[in-house]
Amino acid sequence: MASNVNRQVLLKSRPEGIPESEHFHIVEGVVPTPVGNQVLVRNLYLSVEPAMRGWVSAVKNYAEPVPIDGVMRSFAVACVEVSCHPDYRVGDIVTGLFGWQEFAAVDAEAIQRKVSDADLPPSTALGVLGLNGITAHYGLLEVGQPRPGETVVVSTAAGSVGSCVGQIAKLKGCRTVGIAGGPEKTQLCTEYFGFEAAVDYKATDFSQQLAAACAGGVDVYFDNTAGPISDAVYEHLNIGARIVVCGTASVANWDPPPHGPRVERHLLLKRARVEGFVVLDHPEYEVIALKDLADWVRAGNLRYLEDVLDGIEQAPGAIAGLYRGDNRGKRLIRLTPA
Amino acid sequence: MASNVNRQVLLKSRPEGIPESEHFHIVEGVVPTPVGNQVLVRNLYLSVEPAMRGWVSAVKNYAEPVPIDGVMRSFAVACVEVSCHPDYRVGDIVTGLFGWQEFAAVDAEAIQRKVSDADLPPSTALGVLGLNGITAHYGLLEVGQPRPGETVVVSTAAGSVGSCVGQIAKLKGCRTVGIAGGPEKTQLCTEYFGFEAAVDYKATDFSQQLAAACAGGVDVYFDNTAGPISDAVYEHLNIGARIVVCGTASVANWDPPPHGPRVERHLLLKRARVEGFVVLDHPEYEVIALKDLADWVRAGNLRYLEDVLDGIEQAPGAIAGLYRGDNRGKRLIRLTPA
């Protein structure tokens, strides 16, 4: 270690809605010393993801809120610097909730996994070969249960989960329609990620575009947005449709919840199902998904984009940028040792 | 046959929302003569049910709209008067979509089933041992999948489907909470149908009543209403909750759909599922359900109430009465041969 400084991003105040850079501050701590069986890791890449909005919110959620003046919760891929645990050796590449900081001393149980796909870049462990890919795999295949020939519609289709969903659906023989914001992203959907059609939700003729792209109806809708985008998709459900609720990116604030057209009539007429899931409930699924995902990446059947910001000082503003749609692909913060 | 007159209720005009007596007229036709392999049936009881609102609506639905000047579609239990088909004999009791009329000449395929539970009153074939009971059985057990010890909440709990759902849930070891309108119906829920708690959605403290009755959360919500009643229930979902969408009685008009709080956040946080079903999709299930239901009725474990109106002239106003909540139990029109 070239320095004894551990720069950390702490939560300064709780945002109403989307966290901005002003809600965080960067402090210089001291690199911790592992105690007991702990492992000292040096973070290589920090993850930035939409779920972070929920993690800093005081509103009831599936994880405890990050405390004020606590290190921002984050997945990271890291290199083991010091190990007091027999399962880990110096130089191992590991992932876990190591936080927005340069170094973390963690119990072995806090390590999510050791990255074994050494032929693939470590950053992929936070995206296509990490939570995003596993979320897409589980949500589409286990919750959505697509059958060959069916039409699968995905919102935030150019994003790191959505692009993965579209490609997996295509690998499973489905027809895929992506929904994204603006011509650059819809082009990315069709030309880079192989969606058969892509629809621009920012276009004035969005509903007509969607109707044209879904002329045969929608069998699976992988919903990353909720809101008016979903309302438009519900108009085209086929009998027996499955809606996978993965995220609600289009809703800035759930307290109180926004109102929209009630959906029960669609669900009755179409004998349709809407189901929410949280992939962290299914840790046993990780191995199954990662095997498929790594094989598909190696075979060139699963493409991904990374949006890499350099330096921990980029972290505080990085979540708001996601919600503005600034990123192209999985947003990461790359840390370079001082 | 004492008379050659066949009184029929025809649809006069298409209502916006709930059909009232002014939307029908009664005409005197002639008793039809069965042709080919047809069977002539004399209706004993006509059914009145909330779904009829959908059947007369021009809005897309799971059945073709009843044509203007057509006989109102209705399930009925009837006695075979003339049979040209080897499977049916004079005196057989049968059910089917025989319509709001005194006589119908029907193809054998139009007969839903021959009533074999001769020890039980024929009227039950339209309620607890008919579509209502089968709907409750399928919806609760196949869609809702309750486990012993779970809390099952039912809306329109004093109604013919709701009361059946509550009793089946109790037979399966669940804790049951009924939602009904007014003290008379909530009392019916707890004292006659055996719900452990009943909540009055018309009371000013409805949400507090519901919170108290569902202190341990809701595992299965059997939704017959949609609307604000459902909004209140969604606040109490447990992790892994299942919402069975069976009907939308609280919504007078779906064109355009009313707005309400969006539910995606609940579904994500609670990993919950909402699913619509139409029991007519599952004709093979009828035998399974009827066996259970008849056994439970005979054993005194499944109680039912009938709200019998006398004479076909009562039919036109009978649907609106359902939506006003005039009935106590399954609403039927009893026809007495002239």
XYZ file of N, CA and C in Angstrom, chain B residues 25-248:
672
model
N -86.154 -5.462 -21.633
C -87.607 -5.559 -21.700
C -88.003 -7.025 -21.782
N -89.216 -7.289 -21.319
C -89.701 -8.675 -21.267
C -90.675 -8.874 -22.413
N -90.446 -9.932 -23.165
C -91.355 -10.225 -24.289
C -91.925 -11.625 -24.105
N -93.044 -11.884 -24.766
C -93.629 -13.226 -24.726
C -93.351 -13.904 -26.058
N -92.457 -14.853 -26.032
C -92.176 -15.624 -27.231
C -92.953 -16.921 -27.182
N -92.591 -17.805 -28.071
C -93.233 -19.115 -28.138
C -92.220 -20.155 -27.669
N -92.698 -21.139 -26.931
C -91.796 -22.200 -26.488
C -91.189 -22.864 -27.723
N -89.856 -22.906 -27.787
C -89.241 -23.442 -29.008
C -89.390 -24.962 -29.099
N -89.286 -25.449 -30.291
C -89.339 -26.895 -30.528
C -87.909 -27.375 -30.790
N -87.476 -28.357 -30.023
C -86.104 -28.824 -30.252
C -85.970 -29.457 -31.632
N -84.822 -29.147 -32.267
C -84.562 -29.746 -33.584
C -83.308 -30.611 -33.486
N -83.158 -31.530 -34.409
C -81.973 -32.398 -34.405
C -81.856 -33.108 -33.082
N -80.664 -33.022 -32.480
C -80.415 -33.686 -31.198
C -80.686 -32.778 -30.009
N -81.395 -31.687 -30.209
C -81.562 -30.698 -29.146
C -82.388 -31.226 -27.972
N -82.251 -30.470 -26.897
C -82.975 -30.752 -25.665
C -83.782 -29.502 -25.333
N -85.052 -29.688 -24.956
C -85.841 -28.551 -24.471
C -85.776 -28.543 -22.949
N -85.323 -27.415 -22.405
C -85.254 -27.313 -20.938
C -86.215 -26.236 -20.444
N -86.722 -26.462 -19.241
C -87.538 -25.457 -18.561
C -86.719 -24.951 -17.374
N -86.456 -23.658 -17.365
C -85.612 -23.094 -16.310
C -86.333 -23.068 -14.964
N -85.618 -23.521 -13.930
C -86.147 -23.495 -12.560
C -85.660 -22.257 -11.819
N -84.367 -21.978 -11.955
C -83.760 -20.805 -11.330
C -82.833 -20.146 -12.357
N -82.918 -18.816 -12.405
C -81.984 -18.043 -13.229
C -80.959 -17.406 -12.294
N -79.753 -17.291 -12.762
C -78.707 -16.679 -11.953
C -78.632 -15.173 -12.216
N -78.253 -14.426 -11.180
C -77.975 -12.987 -11.301
C -76.584 -12.779 -10.740
N -75.681 -12.214 -11.543
C -74.322 -12.084 -11.027
C -73.602 -10.849 -11.545
N -72.602 -10.408 -10.773
C -71.885 -9.170 -11.138
C -71.298 -9.209 -12.549
N -70.877 -10.389 -12.999
C -70.253 -10.497 -14.325
C -71.180 -10.054 -15.440
N -72.488 -10.029 -15.161
C -73.448 -9.638 -16.196
C -73.200 -8.220 -16.694
N -72.663 -7.373 -15.825
C -72.318 -6.019 -16.257
C -71.359 -6.068 -17.449
N -70.391 -6.984 -17.354
C -69.447 -7.137 -18.456
C -70.093 -7.738 -19.692
N -71.010 -8.657 -19.490
C -71.623 -9.343 -20.634
C -72.450 -8.424 -21.514
N -73.013 -7.360 -20.922
C -73.831 -6.437 -21.731
C -73.027 -5.230 -22.198
N -71.745 -5.184 -21.799
C -70.923 -4.043 -22.182
C -70.297 -4.290 -23.542
N -70.163 -3.194 -24.311
C -69.525 -3.313 -25.627
C -68.003 -3.331 -25.487
N -67.501 -2.980 -24.282
C -66.056 -2.946 -24.052
C -65.520 -4.377 -24.097
N -64.350 -4.501 -24.662
C -63.745 -5.826 -24.859
C -63.729 -6.617 -23.553
N -64.056 -7.864 -23.637
C -64.340 -8.664 -22.461
C -63.960 -10.096 -22.760
N -64.139 -11.006 -21.773
C -63.825 -12.397 -22.091
C -64.979 -13.151 -22.720
N -66.078 -12.475 -23.020
C -67.168 -13.119 -23.765
C -67.704 -12.084 -24.748
N -68.293 -12.545 -25.840
C -68.916 -11.623 -26.787
C -70.032 -10.875 -26.070
N -70.218 -9.595 -26.349
C -71.334 -8.885 -25.707
C -72.685 -9.466 -26.132
N -73.625 -9.491 -25.197
C -74.995 -9.905 -25.537
C -75.522 -8.923 -26.581
N -76.071 -9.411 -27.706
C -76.551 -8.464 -28.725
C -77.815 -7.741 -28.253
N -77.992 -6.527 -28.781
C -79.237 -5.790 -28.520
C -80.400 -6.629 -29.063
N -81.458 -6.738 -28.263
C -82.633 -7.568 -28.567
C -82.349 -9.063 -28.490
N -81.171 -9.423 -27.949
C -80.900 -10.827 -27.673
C -81.372 -11.165 -26.263
N -81.624 -12.455 -26.022
C -81.976 -12.911 -24.674
C -80.758 -12.683 -23.766
N -80.995 -12.128 -22.594
C -79.900 -11.874 -21.657
C -79.210 -13.187 -21.303
N -77.893 -13.171 -21.448
C -77.100 -14.348 -21.110
C -77.180 -14.613 -19.609
N -77.329 -15.871 -19.236
C -77.421 -16.210 -17.816
C -77.227 -17.702 -17.627
N -76.560 -18.021 -16.543
C -76.589 -19.416 -16.137
C -77.963 -19.711 -15.548
N -78.385 -20.954 -15.687
C -79.675 -21.364 -15.139
C -79.598 -22.830 -14.765
N -80.448 -23.207 -13.841
C -80.622 -24.641 -13.575
C -82.025 -24.989 -14.076
N -82.118 -26.093 -14.783
C -83.340 -26.368 -15.532
C -83.687 -27.848 -15.481
N -84.908 -28.114 -15.880
C -85.396 -29.483 -15.934
C -85.612 -29.850 -17.405
N -85.153 -31.014 -17.799
C -85.332 -31.442 -19.193
C -86.798 -31.794 -19.417
N -87.412 -31.137 -20.417
C -88.832 -31.370 -20.738
C -88.989 -32.296 -21.939
N -88.117 -32.109 -22.925
C -88.128 -32.944 -24.126
C -86.676 -33.227 -24.466
N -86.333 -34.480 -24.763
C -84.951 -34.762 -25.127
C -84.880 -35.543 -26.421
N -84.084 -35.032 -27.340
C -83.800 -35.759 -28.579
C -82.357 -36.248 -28.541
N -81.751 -36.286 -27.347
C -80.351 -36.661 -27.223
C -80.237 -37.819 -26.243
N -79.485 -38.866 -26.617
C -79.446 -40.073 -25.779
C -78.893 -39.837 -24.374
N -78.068 -38.782 -24.162
C -77.461 -38.556 -22.844
C -78.434 -37.939 -21.834
N -79.551 -37.400 -22.323
C -80.456 -36.681 -21.418
C -81.849 -37.277 -21.464
N -82.468 -37.342 -20.259
C -83.814 -37.878 -20.178
C -84.743 -36.846 -19.567
N -86.007 -36.949 -19.873
C -87.002 -36.047 -19.288
C -86.890 -36.133 -17.765
N -86.853 -34.962 -17.133
C -86.755 -34.937 -15.669
C -85.344 -34.724 -15.162
N -84.329 -34.909 -16.028
C -82.948 -34.612 -15.605
C -82.841 -33.141 -15.211
N -82.034 -32.880 -14.173
C -81.742 -31.501 -13.782
C -80.370 -31.159 -14.369
N -80.328 -30.047 -15.115
C -79.098 -29.669 -15.835
C -78.816 -28.178 -15.619
N -77.539 -27.829 -15.836
C -77.186 -26.408 -15.793
C -76.552 -26.006 -17.116
N -76.596 -24.718 -17.383
C -75.970 -24.208 -18.606
C -76.327 -22.743 -18.792
N -75.804 -22.177 -19.881
C -76.097 -20.776 -20.210
C -77.418 -20.718 -20.956
N -78.522 -20.974 -20.244
C -79.829 -21.084 -20.895
C -80.519 -19.727 -21.045
N -79.984 -18.693 -20.410
C -80.528 -17.338 -20.606
C -81.682 -17.010 -19.678
N -81.952 -15.712 -19.633
C -83.078 -15.219 -18.826
C -84.377 -15.445 -19.600
N -84.856 -16.661 -19.548
C -86.109 -17.000 -20.230
C -86.676 -18.253 -19.574
N -87.919 -18.540 -19.900
C -88.550 -19.698 -19.250
C -88.144 -21.035 -19.883
N -88.014 -21.018 -21.188
C -87.668 -22.252 -21.904
C -86.510 -21.999 -22.861
N -85.732 -23.028 -23.103
C -84.669 -22.927 -24.103
C -84.513 -24.276 -24.795
N -84.375 -24.233 -26.115
C -84.038 -25.442 -26.873
C -82.552 -25.352 -27.165
N -81.791 -26.302 -26.621
C -80.329 -26.166 -26.695
C -79.681 -27.429 -27.225
N -78.534 -27.238 -27.860
C -77.704 -28.384 -28.247
C -77.139 -29.016 -26.972
N -76.864 -30.290 -27.036
C -76.336 -30.986 -25.861
C -75.027 -30.358 -25.396
N -74.245 -29.828 -26.331
C -72.962 -29.227 -25.973
C -73.140 -27.976 -25.101
N -74.324 -27.376 -25.193
C -74.577 -26.154 -24.422
C -74.887 -26.474 -22.957
N -75.154 -27.756 -22.693
C -75.427 -28.146 -21.300
C -74.094 -28.278 -20.573
N -73.996 -27.563 -19.466
C -72.759 -27.535 -18.709
C -72.576 -28.852 -17.968
N -73.620 -29.240 -17.233
C -73.521 -30.517 -16.527
C -74.896 -30.968 -16.064
N -74.974 -32.266 -15.818
C -76.156 -32.858 -15.230
C -75.934 -32.812 -13.724
N -76.919 -32.346 -12.974
C -76.753 -32.228 -11.531
C -76.954 -33.607 -10.899
N -75.883 -34.107 -10.279
C -75.959 -35.469 -9.753
C -76.206 -35.501 -8.246
N -75.981 -34.339 -7.592
C -76.186 -34.300 -6.147
C -77.674 -34.105 -5.853
N -78.435 -35.166 -6.085
C -79.902 -35.056 -6.022
C -80.392 -34.822 -4.601
N -79.522 -35.095 -3.610
C -79.925 -34.862 -2.217
C -79.872 -33.383 -1.839
N -79.268 -32.562 -2.686
C -79.119 -31.145 -2.372
C -80.044 -30.328 -3.276
N -80.556 -29.182 -2.812
C -81.520 -28.411 -3.608
C -80.951 -27.999 -4.959
N -81.760 -28.030 -6.027
C -81.229 -27.694 -7.367
C -80.679 -26.269 -7.447
N -81.205 -25.360 -6.640
C -80.713 -23.971 -6.681
C -79.228 -23.883 -6.351
N -78.726 -24.818 -5.531
C -77.298 -24.767 -5.164
C -76.398 -24.933 -6.381
N -76.934 -25.536 -7.454
C -76.136 -25.730 -8.669
C -75.756 -24.396 -9.306
N -76.417 -23.316 -8.916
C -76.077 -21.984 -9.446
C -75.233 -21.175 -8.468
N -74.982 -21.709 -7.282
C -74.272 -20.915 -6.288
C -73.119 -21.705 -5.720
N -73.318 -22.179 -4.507
C -72.236 -22.843 -3.797
C -71.768 -24.107 -4.532
N -72.672 -24.785 -5.240
C -72.267 -25.958 -6.036
C -72.293 -25.620 -7.526
N -72.035 -24.376 -7.823
C -71.983 -23.929 -9.214
C -70.789 -23.032 -9.408
N -70.976 -22.064 -10.275
C -69.860 -21.213 -10.658
C -69.248 -20.472 -9.466
N -70.082 -20.045 -8.518
C -69.546 -19.302 -7.368
C -68.610 -20.176 -6.536
N -69.081 -21.369 -6.224
C -68.264 -22.275 -5.415
C -67.000 -22.704 -6.144
N -67.151 -23.004 -7.434
C -65.987 -23.447 -8.218
C -64.978 -22.298 -8.346
N -65.484 -21.072 -8.539
C -64.613 -19.890 -8.610
C -63.836 -19.712 -7.315
N -64.535 -19.827 -6.193
C -63.889 -19.681 -4.890
C -62.815 -20.762 -4.706
N -63.160 -21.990 -5.037
C -62.256 -23.138 -4.861
C -61.014 -22.972 -5.725
N -61.229 -22.709 -7.022
C -60.088 -22.575 -7.933
C -59.238 -21.363 -7.581
N -59.901 -20.229 -7.427
C -59.174 -18.977 -7.187
C -58.367 -19.021 -5.909
N -58.993 -19.500 -4.846
C -58.274 -19.539 -3.574
C -57.163 -20.589 -3.607
N -57.522 -21.813 -3.980
C -56.553 -22.912 -3.799
C -55.512 -22.965 -4.915
N -55.929 -22.739 -6.160
C -54.977 -22.859 -7.272
C -54.191 -21.569 -7.508
N -54.872 -20.431 -7.411
C -54.172 -19.158 -7.663
C -53.564 -18.620 -6.366
N -54.351 -18.620 -5.304
C -53.879 -18.038 -4.043
C -52.930 -18.936 -3.261
N -53.085 -20.240 -3.396
C -52.200 -21.218 -2.760
C -51.936 -20.918 -1.279
N -53.007 -20.864 -0.476
C -52.822 -20.567 0.949
C -52.200 -21.750 1.692
N -51.408 -21.412 2.696
C -50.820 -22.441 3.562
C -51.431 -22.317 4.953
N -51.511 -23.431 5.675
C -52.099 -23.371 7.018
C -51.405 -22.309 7.861
N -52.197 -21.565 8.627
C -51.638 -20.537 9.496
C -51.542 -19.172 8.846
N -51.697 -19.118 7.536
C -51.617 -17.828 6.856
C -52.923 -17.039 7.043
N -52.810 -15.722 6.837
C -53.984 -14.854 6.910
C -54.513 -14.605 5.501
N -55.793 -14.935 5.315
C -56.463 -14.747 4.027
C -57.507 -13.649 4.191
N -57.399 -12.594 3.384
C -58.368 -11.501 3.398
C -59.230 -11.610 2.144
N -60.534 -11.401 2.317
C -61.482 -11.536 1.211
C -62.353 -10.292 1.145
N -62.483 -9.701 -0.047
C -63.437 -8.599 -0.189
C -64.765 -9.148 -0.712
N -65.848 -8.372 -0.537
C -67.232 -8.858 -0.696
C -67.375 -10.207 0.009
N -66.975 -10.185 1.278
C -66.844 -11.438 2.039
C -68.182 -12.071 2.384
N -69.263 -11.276 2.396
C -70.576 -11.854 2.684
C -71.267 -12.337 1.412
N -70.636 -12.113 0.276
C -71.223 -12.499 -1.007
C -71.057 -13.983 -1.288
N -71.581 -14.411 -2.422
C -71.632 -15.854 -2.666
C -70.257 -16.435 -2.973
N -69.389 -15.682 -3.629
C -68.019 -16.175 -3.818
C -67.204 -15.942 -2.539
N -67.271 -14.721 -2.019
C -66.466 -14.353 -0.855
C -66.718 -15.232 0.356
N -67.980 -15.518 0.631
C -68.286 -16.329 1.818
C -67.729 -17.738 1.657
N -67.735 -18.214 0.443
C -67.210 -19.542 0.134
C -65.677 -19.553 0.289
N -65.035 -18.490 -0.199
C -63.575 -18.378 -0.078
C -63.171 -18.416 1.392
N -63.875 -17.637 2.213
C -63.540 -17.577 3.636
C -63.658 -18.938 4.301
N -64.722 -19.643 3.977
C -64.938 -20.943 4.622
C -63.929 -21.994 4.148
N -63.596 -21.953 2.859
C -62.596 -22.901 2.347
C -61.232 -22.604 2.981
N -60.902 -21.309 3.071
C -59.620 -20.929 3.688
C -59.556 -21.437 5.125
N -60.663 -21.307 5.834
C -60.709 -21.786 7.226
C -60.550 -23.306 7.278
N -61.223 -23.994 6.367
C -61.079 -25.463 6.304
C -59.631 -25.873 6.038
N -58.875 -24.996 5.370
C -57.477 -25.289 5.059
C -56.526 -24.781 6.140
N -57.102 -24.321 7.265
C -56.244 -23.950 8.401
C -55.763 -22.520 8.398
N -56.404 -21.652 7.588
C -55.991 -20.253 7.539
C -56.809 -19.426 8.515
N -56.253 -18.268 8.853
C -56.955 -17.239 9.594
C -57.654 -16.365 8.557
N -58.939 -16.067 8.749
C -59.699 -15.390 7.695
C -60.236 -14.044 8.172
N -60.077 -13.043 7.307
C -60.581 -11.692 7.566
C -61.474 -11.313 6.388
N -62.720 -10.985 6.693
C -63.654 -10.598 5.641
C -63.826 -9.095 5.594
N -63.984 -8.555 4.382
C -64.313 -7.134 4.207
C -65.698 -7.070 3.575
N -66.604 -6.344 4.223
C -67.976 -6.236 3.711
C -68.506 -4.857 4.055
N -69.662 -4.509 3.485
C -70.208 -3.160 3.661
C -71.336 -3.125 4.673
N -71.112 -2.484 5.801
C -72.153 -2.302 6.803
C -72.134 -3.360 7.895
N -72.671 -3.007 9.071
C -72.613 -3.907 10.236
C -73.384 -5.213 10.038
N -74.464 -5.164 9.251
C -75.232 -6.402 9.065
C -74.395 -7.453 8.331
N -73.668 -6.998 7.303
C -72.860 -7.944 6.515
C -71.612 -8.397 7.268
N -70.993 -7.502 8.013
C -69.808 -7.940 8.764
C -70.211 -8.957 9.830
N -71.405 -8.735 10.421
C -71.899 -9.695 11.416
C -72.156 -11.056 10.766
N -72.721 -11.010 9.565
C -72.943 -12.245 8.797
C -71.606 -12.976 8.601
N -70.567 -12.230 8.276
C -69.240 -12.822 8.035
C -68.757 -13.595 9.261
N -68.807 -12.948 10.414
C -68.237 -13.596 11.605
C -69.201 -14.629 12.183
N -70.505 -14.309 12.210
C -71.429 -15.194 12.931
C -71.958 -16.334 12.086
N -72.133 -16.104 10.811
C -72.704 -17.172 9.971
C -71.627 -17.888 9.155
N -70.677 -17.116 8.606
C -69.682 -17.732 7.724
C -68.360 -18.035 8.421
N -68.251 -17.672 9.696
C -67.095 -18.118 10.485
C -65.782 -17.402 10.232
N -65.831 -16.202 9.619
C -64.593 -15.415 9.515
C -64.122 -15.056 10.923
N -62.812 -15.036 11.120
C -62.312 -14.701 12.445
C -62.447 -13.216 12.741
N -62.395 -12.407 11.693
C -62.646 -10.977 11.868
C -63.335 -10.479 10.612
N -64.102 -9.411 10.760
C -64.740 -8.792 9.603
C -64.650 -7.283 9.757
N -64.386 -6.623 8.646
C -64.102 -5.196 8.634
C -65.103 -4.516 7.704
N -65.630 -3.382 8.152
C -66.662 -2.664 7.410
C -66.020 -1.575 6.550
N -66.044 -1.761 5.243
C -65.357 -0.773 4.388
C -66.124 0.544 4.312
N -67.360 0.550 4.778
C -68.130 1.807 4.784
C -67.895 2.616 6.050
N -67.227 2.023 7.039
C -66.995 2.718 8.304
C -65.906 3.772 8.132
N -65.992 4.858 8.895
C -65.002 5.931 8.768
C -63.627 5.466 9.240
N -63.613 4.477 10.135
C -62.322 3.977 10.625
C -61.931 2.656 9.945
N -62.352 2.512 8.676
C -62.062 1.265 7.939
C -60.584 0.909 7.979
N -59.712 1.880 7.680
C -58.295 1.516 7.586
C -57.743 1.089 8.952
N -58.203 1.722 10.025
C -57.779 1.293 11.365
C -58.327 -0.105 11.687
N -59.612 -0.342 11.350
C -60.200 -1.679 11.560
C -59.389 -2.747 10.823
N -59.039 -2.407 9.579
C -58.301 -3.380 8.767
C -56.915 -3.629 9.349
N -56.244 -2.553 9.760
C -54.905 -2.697 10.352
C -54.965 -3.579 11.606
N -56.001 -3.379 12.403
C -56.130 -4.172 13.632
C -56.402 -5.645 13.299
N -57.256 -5.882 12.305
C -57.612 -7.269 11.947
C -56.455 -7.980 11.248
N -55.545 -7.211 10.652
C -54.428 -7.793 9.890
C -53.096 -7.433 10.539
N -53.065 -7.457 11.861
C -51.845 -7.047 12.564
C -50.654 -7.913 12.154
N -50.893 -9.161 11.804
C -49.809 -10.054 11.383
C -49.564 -10.014 9.886
N -50.196 -9.082 9.185
C -50.014 -8.971 7.735
C -50.943 -9.898 6.959
N -50.963 -9.694 5.643
C -51.864 -10.413 4.740
C -51.044 -11.319 3.825
N -51.359 -12.593 3.816
C -50.636 -13.542 2.951
C -51.358 -13.768 1.625
N -52.685 -13.867 1.705
C -53.476 -14.024 0.480
C -54.606 -13.010 0.533
N -54.772 -12.257 -0.553
C -55.912 -11.343 -0.659
C -56.744 -11.782 -1.852
N -57.948 -12.210 -1.575
C -58.867 -12.623 -2.635
C -59.718 -11.403 -2.968
N -59.422 -10.800 -4.116
C -59.924 -9.474 -4.458
C -61.143 -9.564 -5.368
N -62.298 -9.235 -4.811
C -63.527 -9.188 -5.610
C -63.952 -7.772 -5.966
N -63.184 -6.774 -5.531
C -63.645 -5.393 -5.663
C -62.730 -4.475 -6.455
N -61.426 -4.607 -6.320
C -60.455 -3.578 -6.748
C -60.758 -2.273 -6.016
N -60.216 -1.156 -6.486
C -60.533 0.153 -5.925
C -59.940 0.408 -4.551
N -60.489 1.400 -3.855
C -59.924 1.814 -2.558
C -59.851 0.693 -1.516
N -60.761 -0.261 -1.567
C -60.692 -1.393 -0.626
C -59.376 -2.134 -0.830
N -59.049 -2.411 -2.084
C -57.789 -3.095 -2.386
C -56.585 -2.249 -1.997
N -56.660 -0.939 -2.253
C -55.540 -0.058 -1.875
C -55.217 -0.235 -0.393
N -56.264 -0.314 0.421
C -56.059 -0.455 1.864
C -55.410 -1.806 2.195
N -55.826 -2.853 1.503
C -55.264 -4.183 1.792
C -53.785 -4.254 1.397
N -53.431 -3.622 0.269
C -52.041 -3.663 -0.217
C -51.060 -3.106 0.818
N -51.555 -2.219 1.691
C -50.679 -1.648 2.724
C -50.208 -2.696 3.732
N -50.860 -3.850 3.759
C -50.576 -4.838 4.808
C -50.008 -6.151 4.281
N -49.557 -6.155 3.036
C -49.064 -7.412 2.455
C -47.835 -7.918 3.215
N -47.792 -9.211 3.398
C -46.577 -9.858 3.899
C -45.656 -10.204 2.736
N -44.425 -10.511 3.056
C -43.494 -10.972 2.021
C -44.039 -12.254 1.391
N -44.016 -12.306 0.085
C -44.524 -13.476 -0.628
C -46.038 -13.511 -0.756
N -46.700 -12.376 -0.540
C -48.167 -12.349 -0.613
C -48.660 -12.641 -2.026
N -49.851 -13.222 -2.083
C -50.504 -13.493 -3.369
C -51.852 -12.790 -3.395
N -52.093 -12.038 -4.459
C -53.360 -11.348 -4.633
C -54.081 -12.011 -5.798
N -55.271 -12.498 -5.516
C -56.075 -13.190 -6.517
C -57.116 -12.203 -7.036
N -57.012 -11.823 -8.302
C -57.972 -10.876 -8.864
C -59.121 -11.663 -9.480
N -60.266 -11.603 -8.790
C -61.435 -12.388 -9.203
C -62.510 -11.500 -9.783
N -62.632 -10.278 -9.273
C -63.668 -9.376 -9.756
C -63.335 -7.956 -9.383
N -64.107 -7.017 -9.940
C -63.814 -5.597 -9.726
C -65.108 -4.870 -9.379
